[in-house]
Coordinates of N, CA and C in Angstrom, one line a residue:
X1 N -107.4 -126.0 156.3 CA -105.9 -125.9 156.5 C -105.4 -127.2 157.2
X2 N -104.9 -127.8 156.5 CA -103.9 -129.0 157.4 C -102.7 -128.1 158.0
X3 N -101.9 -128.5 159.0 CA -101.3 -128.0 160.4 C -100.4 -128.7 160.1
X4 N -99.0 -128.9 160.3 CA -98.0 -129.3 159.7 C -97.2 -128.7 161.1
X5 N -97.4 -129.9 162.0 CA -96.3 -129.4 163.5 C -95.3 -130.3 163.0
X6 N -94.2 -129.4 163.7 CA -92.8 -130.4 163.4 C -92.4 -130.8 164.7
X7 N -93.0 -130.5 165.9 CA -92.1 -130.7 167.4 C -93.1 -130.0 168.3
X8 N -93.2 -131.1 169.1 CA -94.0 -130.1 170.5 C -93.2 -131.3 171.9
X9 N -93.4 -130.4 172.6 CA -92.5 -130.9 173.7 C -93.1 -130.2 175.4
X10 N -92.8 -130.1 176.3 CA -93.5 -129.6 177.7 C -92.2 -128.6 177.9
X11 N -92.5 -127.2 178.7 CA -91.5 -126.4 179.0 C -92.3 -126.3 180.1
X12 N -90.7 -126.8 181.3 CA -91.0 -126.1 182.3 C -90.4 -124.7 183.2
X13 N -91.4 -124.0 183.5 CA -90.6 -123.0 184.2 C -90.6 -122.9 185.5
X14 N -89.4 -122.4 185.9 CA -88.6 -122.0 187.3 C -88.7 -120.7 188.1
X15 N -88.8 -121.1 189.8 CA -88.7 -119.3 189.3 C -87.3 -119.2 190.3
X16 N -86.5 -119.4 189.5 CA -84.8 -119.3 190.0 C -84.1 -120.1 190.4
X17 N -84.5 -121.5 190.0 CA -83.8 -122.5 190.5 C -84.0 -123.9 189.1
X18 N -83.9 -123.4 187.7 CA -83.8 -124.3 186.8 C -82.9 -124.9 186.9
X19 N -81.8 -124.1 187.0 CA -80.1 -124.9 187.1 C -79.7 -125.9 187.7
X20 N -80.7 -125.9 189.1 CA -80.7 -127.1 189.9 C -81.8 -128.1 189.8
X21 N -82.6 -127.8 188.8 CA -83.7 -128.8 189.0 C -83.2 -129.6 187.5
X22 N -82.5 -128.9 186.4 CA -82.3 -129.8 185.4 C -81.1 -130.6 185.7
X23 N -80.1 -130.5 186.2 CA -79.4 -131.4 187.5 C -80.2 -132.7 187.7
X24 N -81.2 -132.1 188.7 CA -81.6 -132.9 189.3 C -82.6 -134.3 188.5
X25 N -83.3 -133.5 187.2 CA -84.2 -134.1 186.5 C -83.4 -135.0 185.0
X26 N -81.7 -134.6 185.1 CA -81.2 -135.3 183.9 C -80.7 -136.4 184.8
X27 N -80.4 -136.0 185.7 CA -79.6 -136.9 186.7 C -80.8 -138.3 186.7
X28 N -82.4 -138.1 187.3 CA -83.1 -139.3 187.4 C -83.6 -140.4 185.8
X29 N -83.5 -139.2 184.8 CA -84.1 -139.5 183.7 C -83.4 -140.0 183.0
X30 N -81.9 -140.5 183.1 CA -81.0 -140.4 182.3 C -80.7 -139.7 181.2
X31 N -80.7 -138.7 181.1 CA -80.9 -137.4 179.7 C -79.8 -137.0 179.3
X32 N -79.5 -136.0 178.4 CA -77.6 -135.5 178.0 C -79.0 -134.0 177.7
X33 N -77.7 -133.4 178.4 CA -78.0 -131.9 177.9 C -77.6 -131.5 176.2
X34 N -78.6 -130.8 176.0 CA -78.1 -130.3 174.5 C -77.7 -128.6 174.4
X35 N -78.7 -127.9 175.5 CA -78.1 -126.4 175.4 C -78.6 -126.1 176.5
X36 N -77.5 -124.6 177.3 CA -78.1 -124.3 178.1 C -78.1 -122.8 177.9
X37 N -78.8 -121.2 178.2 CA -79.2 -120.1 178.0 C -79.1 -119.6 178.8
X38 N -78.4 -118.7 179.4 CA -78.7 -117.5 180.6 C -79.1 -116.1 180.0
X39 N -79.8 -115.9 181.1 CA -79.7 -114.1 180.6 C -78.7 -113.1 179.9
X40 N -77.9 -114.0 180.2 CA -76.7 -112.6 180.5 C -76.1 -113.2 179.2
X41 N -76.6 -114.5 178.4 CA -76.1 -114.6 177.2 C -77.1 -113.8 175.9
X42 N -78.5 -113.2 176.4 CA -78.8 -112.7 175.7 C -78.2 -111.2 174.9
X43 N -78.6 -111.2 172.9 CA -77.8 -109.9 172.7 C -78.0 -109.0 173.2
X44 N -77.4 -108.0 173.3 CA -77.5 -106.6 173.7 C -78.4 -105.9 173.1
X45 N -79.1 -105.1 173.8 CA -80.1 -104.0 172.9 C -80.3 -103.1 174.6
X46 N -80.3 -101.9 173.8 CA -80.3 -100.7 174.9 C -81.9 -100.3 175.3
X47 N -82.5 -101.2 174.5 CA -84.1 -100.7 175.4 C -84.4 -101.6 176.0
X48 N -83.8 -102.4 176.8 CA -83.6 -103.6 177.5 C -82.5 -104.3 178.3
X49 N -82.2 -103.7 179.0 CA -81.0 -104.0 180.4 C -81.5 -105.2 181.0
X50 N -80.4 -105.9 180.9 CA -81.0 -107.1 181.6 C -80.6 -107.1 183.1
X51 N -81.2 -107.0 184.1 CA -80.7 -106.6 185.7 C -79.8 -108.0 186.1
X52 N -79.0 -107.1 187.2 CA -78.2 -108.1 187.5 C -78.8 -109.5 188.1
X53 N -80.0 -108.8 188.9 CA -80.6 -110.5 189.4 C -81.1 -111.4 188.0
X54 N -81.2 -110.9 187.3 CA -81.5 -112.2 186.4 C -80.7 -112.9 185.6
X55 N -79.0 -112.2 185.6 CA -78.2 -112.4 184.5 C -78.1 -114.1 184.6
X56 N -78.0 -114.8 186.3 CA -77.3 -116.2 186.0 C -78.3 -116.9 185.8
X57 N -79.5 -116.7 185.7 CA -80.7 -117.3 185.5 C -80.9 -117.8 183.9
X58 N -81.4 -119.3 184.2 CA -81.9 -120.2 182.6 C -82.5 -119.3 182.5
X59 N -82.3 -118.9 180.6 CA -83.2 -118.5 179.9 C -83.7 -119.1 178.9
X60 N -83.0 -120.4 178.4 CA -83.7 -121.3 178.0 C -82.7 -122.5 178.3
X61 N -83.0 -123.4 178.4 CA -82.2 -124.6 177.8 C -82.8 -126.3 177.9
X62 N -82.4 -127.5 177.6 CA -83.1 -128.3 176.7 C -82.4 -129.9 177.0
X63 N -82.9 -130.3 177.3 CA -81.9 -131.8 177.5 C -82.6 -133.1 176.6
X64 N -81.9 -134.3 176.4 CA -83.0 -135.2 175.7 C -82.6 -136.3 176.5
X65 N -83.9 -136.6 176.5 CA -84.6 -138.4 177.2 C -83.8 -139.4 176.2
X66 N -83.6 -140.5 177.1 CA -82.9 -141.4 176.1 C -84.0 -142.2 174.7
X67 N -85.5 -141.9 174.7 CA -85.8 -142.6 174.0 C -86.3 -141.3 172.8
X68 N -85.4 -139.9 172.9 CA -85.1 -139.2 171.7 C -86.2 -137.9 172.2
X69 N -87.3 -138.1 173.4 CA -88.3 -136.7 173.6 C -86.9 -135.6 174.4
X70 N -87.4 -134.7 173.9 CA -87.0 -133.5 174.2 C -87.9 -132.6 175.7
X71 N -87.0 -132.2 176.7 CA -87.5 -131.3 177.3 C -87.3 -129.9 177.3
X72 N -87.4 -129.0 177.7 CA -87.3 -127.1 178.0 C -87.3 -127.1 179.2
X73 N -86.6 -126.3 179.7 CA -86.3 -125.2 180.6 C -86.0 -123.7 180.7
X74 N -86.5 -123.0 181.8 CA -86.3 -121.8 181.9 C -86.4 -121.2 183.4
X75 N -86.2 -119.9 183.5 CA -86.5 -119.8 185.2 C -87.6 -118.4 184.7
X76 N -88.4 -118.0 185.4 CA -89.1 -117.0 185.4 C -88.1 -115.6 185.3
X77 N -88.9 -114.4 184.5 CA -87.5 -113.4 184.9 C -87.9 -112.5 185.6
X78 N -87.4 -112.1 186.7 CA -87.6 -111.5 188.1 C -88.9 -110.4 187.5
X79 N -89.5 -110.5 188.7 CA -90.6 -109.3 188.5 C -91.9 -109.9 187.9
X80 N -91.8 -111.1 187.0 CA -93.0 -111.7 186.5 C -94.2 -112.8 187.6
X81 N -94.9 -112.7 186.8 CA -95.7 -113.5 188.0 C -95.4 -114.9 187.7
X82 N -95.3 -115.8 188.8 CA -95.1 -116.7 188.9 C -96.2 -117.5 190.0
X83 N -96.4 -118.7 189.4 CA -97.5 -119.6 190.5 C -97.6 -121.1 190.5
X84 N -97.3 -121.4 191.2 CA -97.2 -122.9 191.3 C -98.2 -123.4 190.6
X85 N -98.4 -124.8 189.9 CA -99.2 -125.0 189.2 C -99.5 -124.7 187.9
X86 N -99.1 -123.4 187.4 CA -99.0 -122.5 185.9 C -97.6 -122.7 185.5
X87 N -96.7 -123.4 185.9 CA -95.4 -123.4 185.8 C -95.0 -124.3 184.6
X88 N -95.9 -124.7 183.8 CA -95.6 -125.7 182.7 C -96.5 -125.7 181.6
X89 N -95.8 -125.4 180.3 CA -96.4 -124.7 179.0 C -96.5 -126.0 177.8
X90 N -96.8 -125.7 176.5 CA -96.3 -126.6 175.6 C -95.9 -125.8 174.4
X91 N -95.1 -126.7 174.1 CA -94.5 -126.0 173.0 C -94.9 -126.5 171.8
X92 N -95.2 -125.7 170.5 CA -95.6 -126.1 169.6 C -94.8 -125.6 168.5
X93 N -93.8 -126.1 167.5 CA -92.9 -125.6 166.4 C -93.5 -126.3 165.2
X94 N -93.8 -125.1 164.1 CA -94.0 -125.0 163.0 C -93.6 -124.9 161.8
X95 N -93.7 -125.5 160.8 CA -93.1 -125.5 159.6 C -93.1 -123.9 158.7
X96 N -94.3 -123.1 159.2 CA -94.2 -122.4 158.7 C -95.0 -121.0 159.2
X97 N -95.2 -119.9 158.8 CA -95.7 -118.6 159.9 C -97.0 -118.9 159.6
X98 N -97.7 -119.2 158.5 CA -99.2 -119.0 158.1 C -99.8 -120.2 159.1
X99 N -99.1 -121.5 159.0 CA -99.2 -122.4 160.3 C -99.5 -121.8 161.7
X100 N -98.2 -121.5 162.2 CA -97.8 -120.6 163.4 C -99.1 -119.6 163.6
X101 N -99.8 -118.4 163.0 CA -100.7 -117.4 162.8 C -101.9 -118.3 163.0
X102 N -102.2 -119.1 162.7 CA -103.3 -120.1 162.1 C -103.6 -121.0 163.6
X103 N -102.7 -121.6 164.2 CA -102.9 -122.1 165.1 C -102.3 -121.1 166.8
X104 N -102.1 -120.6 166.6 CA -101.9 -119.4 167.6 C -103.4 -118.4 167.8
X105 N -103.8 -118.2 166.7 CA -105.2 -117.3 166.9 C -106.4 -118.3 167.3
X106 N -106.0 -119.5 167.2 CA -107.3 -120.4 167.6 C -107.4 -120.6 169.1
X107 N -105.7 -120.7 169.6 CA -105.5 -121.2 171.2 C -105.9 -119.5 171.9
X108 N -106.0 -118.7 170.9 CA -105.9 -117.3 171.4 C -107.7 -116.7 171.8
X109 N -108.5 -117.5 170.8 CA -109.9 -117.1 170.9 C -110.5 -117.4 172.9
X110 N -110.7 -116.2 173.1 CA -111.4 -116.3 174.4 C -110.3 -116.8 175.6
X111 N -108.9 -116.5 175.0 CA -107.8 -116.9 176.0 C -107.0 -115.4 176.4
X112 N -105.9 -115.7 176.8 CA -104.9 -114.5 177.5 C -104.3 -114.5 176.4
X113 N -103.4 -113.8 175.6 CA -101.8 -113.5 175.3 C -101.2 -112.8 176.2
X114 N -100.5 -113.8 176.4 CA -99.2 -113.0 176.8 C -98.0 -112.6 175.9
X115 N -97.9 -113.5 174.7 CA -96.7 -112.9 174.2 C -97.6 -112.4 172.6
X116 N -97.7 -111.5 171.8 CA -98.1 -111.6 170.5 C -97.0 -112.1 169.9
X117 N -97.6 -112.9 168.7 CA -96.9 -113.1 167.6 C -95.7 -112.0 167.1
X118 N -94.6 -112.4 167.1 CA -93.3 -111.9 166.4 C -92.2 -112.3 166.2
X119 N -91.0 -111.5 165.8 CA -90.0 -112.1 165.5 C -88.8 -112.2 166.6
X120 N -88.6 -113.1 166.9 CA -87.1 -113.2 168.0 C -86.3 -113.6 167.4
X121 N -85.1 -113.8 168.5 CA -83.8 -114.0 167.6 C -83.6 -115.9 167.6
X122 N -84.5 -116.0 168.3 CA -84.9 -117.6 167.8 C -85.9 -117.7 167.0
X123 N -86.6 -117.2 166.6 CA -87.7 -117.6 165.7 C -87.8 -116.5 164.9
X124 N -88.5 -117.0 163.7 CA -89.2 -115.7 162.5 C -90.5 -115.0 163.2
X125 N -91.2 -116.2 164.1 CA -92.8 -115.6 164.7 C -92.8 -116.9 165.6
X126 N -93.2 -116.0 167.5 CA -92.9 -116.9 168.5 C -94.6 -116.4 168.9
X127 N -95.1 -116.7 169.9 CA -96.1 -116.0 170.7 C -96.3 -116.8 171.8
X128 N -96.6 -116.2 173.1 CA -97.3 -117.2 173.8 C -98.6 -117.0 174.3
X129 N -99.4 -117.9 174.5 CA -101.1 -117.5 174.9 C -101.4 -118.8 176.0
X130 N -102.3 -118.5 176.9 CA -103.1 -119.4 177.6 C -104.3 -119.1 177.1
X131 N -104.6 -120.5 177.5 CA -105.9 -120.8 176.4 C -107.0 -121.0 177.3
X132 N -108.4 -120.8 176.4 CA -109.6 -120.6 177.5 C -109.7 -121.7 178.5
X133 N -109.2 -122.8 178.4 CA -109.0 -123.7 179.6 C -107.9 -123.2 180.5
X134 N -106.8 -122.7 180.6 CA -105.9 -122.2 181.1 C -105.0 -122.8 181.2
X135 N -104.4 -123.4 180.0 CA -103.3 -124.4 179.6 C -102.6 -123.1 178.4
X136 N -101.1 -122.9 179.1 CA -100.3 -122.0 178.4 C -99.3 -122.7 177.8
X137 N -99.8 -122.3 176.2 CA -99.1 -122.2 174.6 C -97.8 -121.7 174.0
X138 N -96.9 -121.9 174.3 CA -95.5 -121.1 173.2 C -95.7 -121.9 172.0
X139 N -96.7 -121.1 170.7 CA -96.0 -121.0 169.6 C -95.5 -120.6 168.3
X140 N -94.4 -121.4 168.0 CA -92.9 -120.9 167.0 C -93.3 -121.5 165.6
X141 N -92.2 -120.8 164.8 CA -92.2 -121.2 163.5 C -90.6 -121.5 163.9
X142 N -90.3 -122.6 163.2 CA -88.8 -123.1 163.3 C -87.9 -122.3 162.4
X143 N -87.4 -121.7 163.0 CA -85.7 -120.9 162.6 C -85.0 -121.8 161.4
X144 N -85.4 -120.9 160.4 CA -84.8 -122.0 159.1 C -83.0 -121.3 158.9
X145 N -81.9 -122.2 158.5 CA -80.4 -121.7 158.5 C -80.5 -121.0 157.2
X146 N -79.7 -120.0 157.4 CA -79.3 -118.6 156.4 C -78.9 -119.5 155.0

């Protein structure tokens, strides 16, 4: 199988202070923001209240370097473990799910999942895993428009 990545990039995670660190980090890098996510912009679904401590918290968002790389952001969401050092993932976006499946079960052999493979309201199939080295994986199949 040839692999057919369209975008990989570094996500870093926060644990409650993204808002001030991508501030801080567009501010030195010269960057423009492209989107920012809070909790409390996620949709509604009733088997999932999102608590008040987490509503003002990045839930995702993304700036770009002037020479066109892309960064991520997020803050941890209350209650999860968090540890200095584990705080930075990569991201991997795919042309396609059989892609996504394909290289997700490889980073998965003799590693953690944390997220299985599925469908979000950003992606058709997302997953995240740490891998038997202990370098943690988000990956997506890219959200194709309606």
């Amino acid at each position: 199988m040839i692999v057919m990545l369209i975008d990989s990039y570094p996500y870093f995670i926060f644990d409650g202070n993204a808002a001030e660190a991508i501030v801080f980090y567009k501010t030195i890098l010269n960057a423009k923001n492209i989107d920012i996510t809070y909790f409390r912009d996620l949709p509604e679904d009733p088997d999932f209240i999102i608590p008040d401590e987490a509503k003002d918290l990045v839930m995702n968002a993304s700036f770009e370097l002037p020479n066109g790389g892309l960064f991520m952001f997020s803050d941890n969401f209350p209650g999860m473990p968090f540890s200095i050092g584990e705080q930075i993932s990569t991201t991997l976006i795919f042309d396609n799910e059989e892609e996504t499946r394909h290289v997700f079960k490889q980073l998965s052999e003799d590693g953690n999942i944390l997220m299985e493979l599925q469908e979000t309201f950003w992606s058709p199939l997302y997953g995240n895993v740490i891998d038997r080295y202990g370098n943690q994986w988000q990956v997506s199949t890219e959200l194709k428009n309606q």
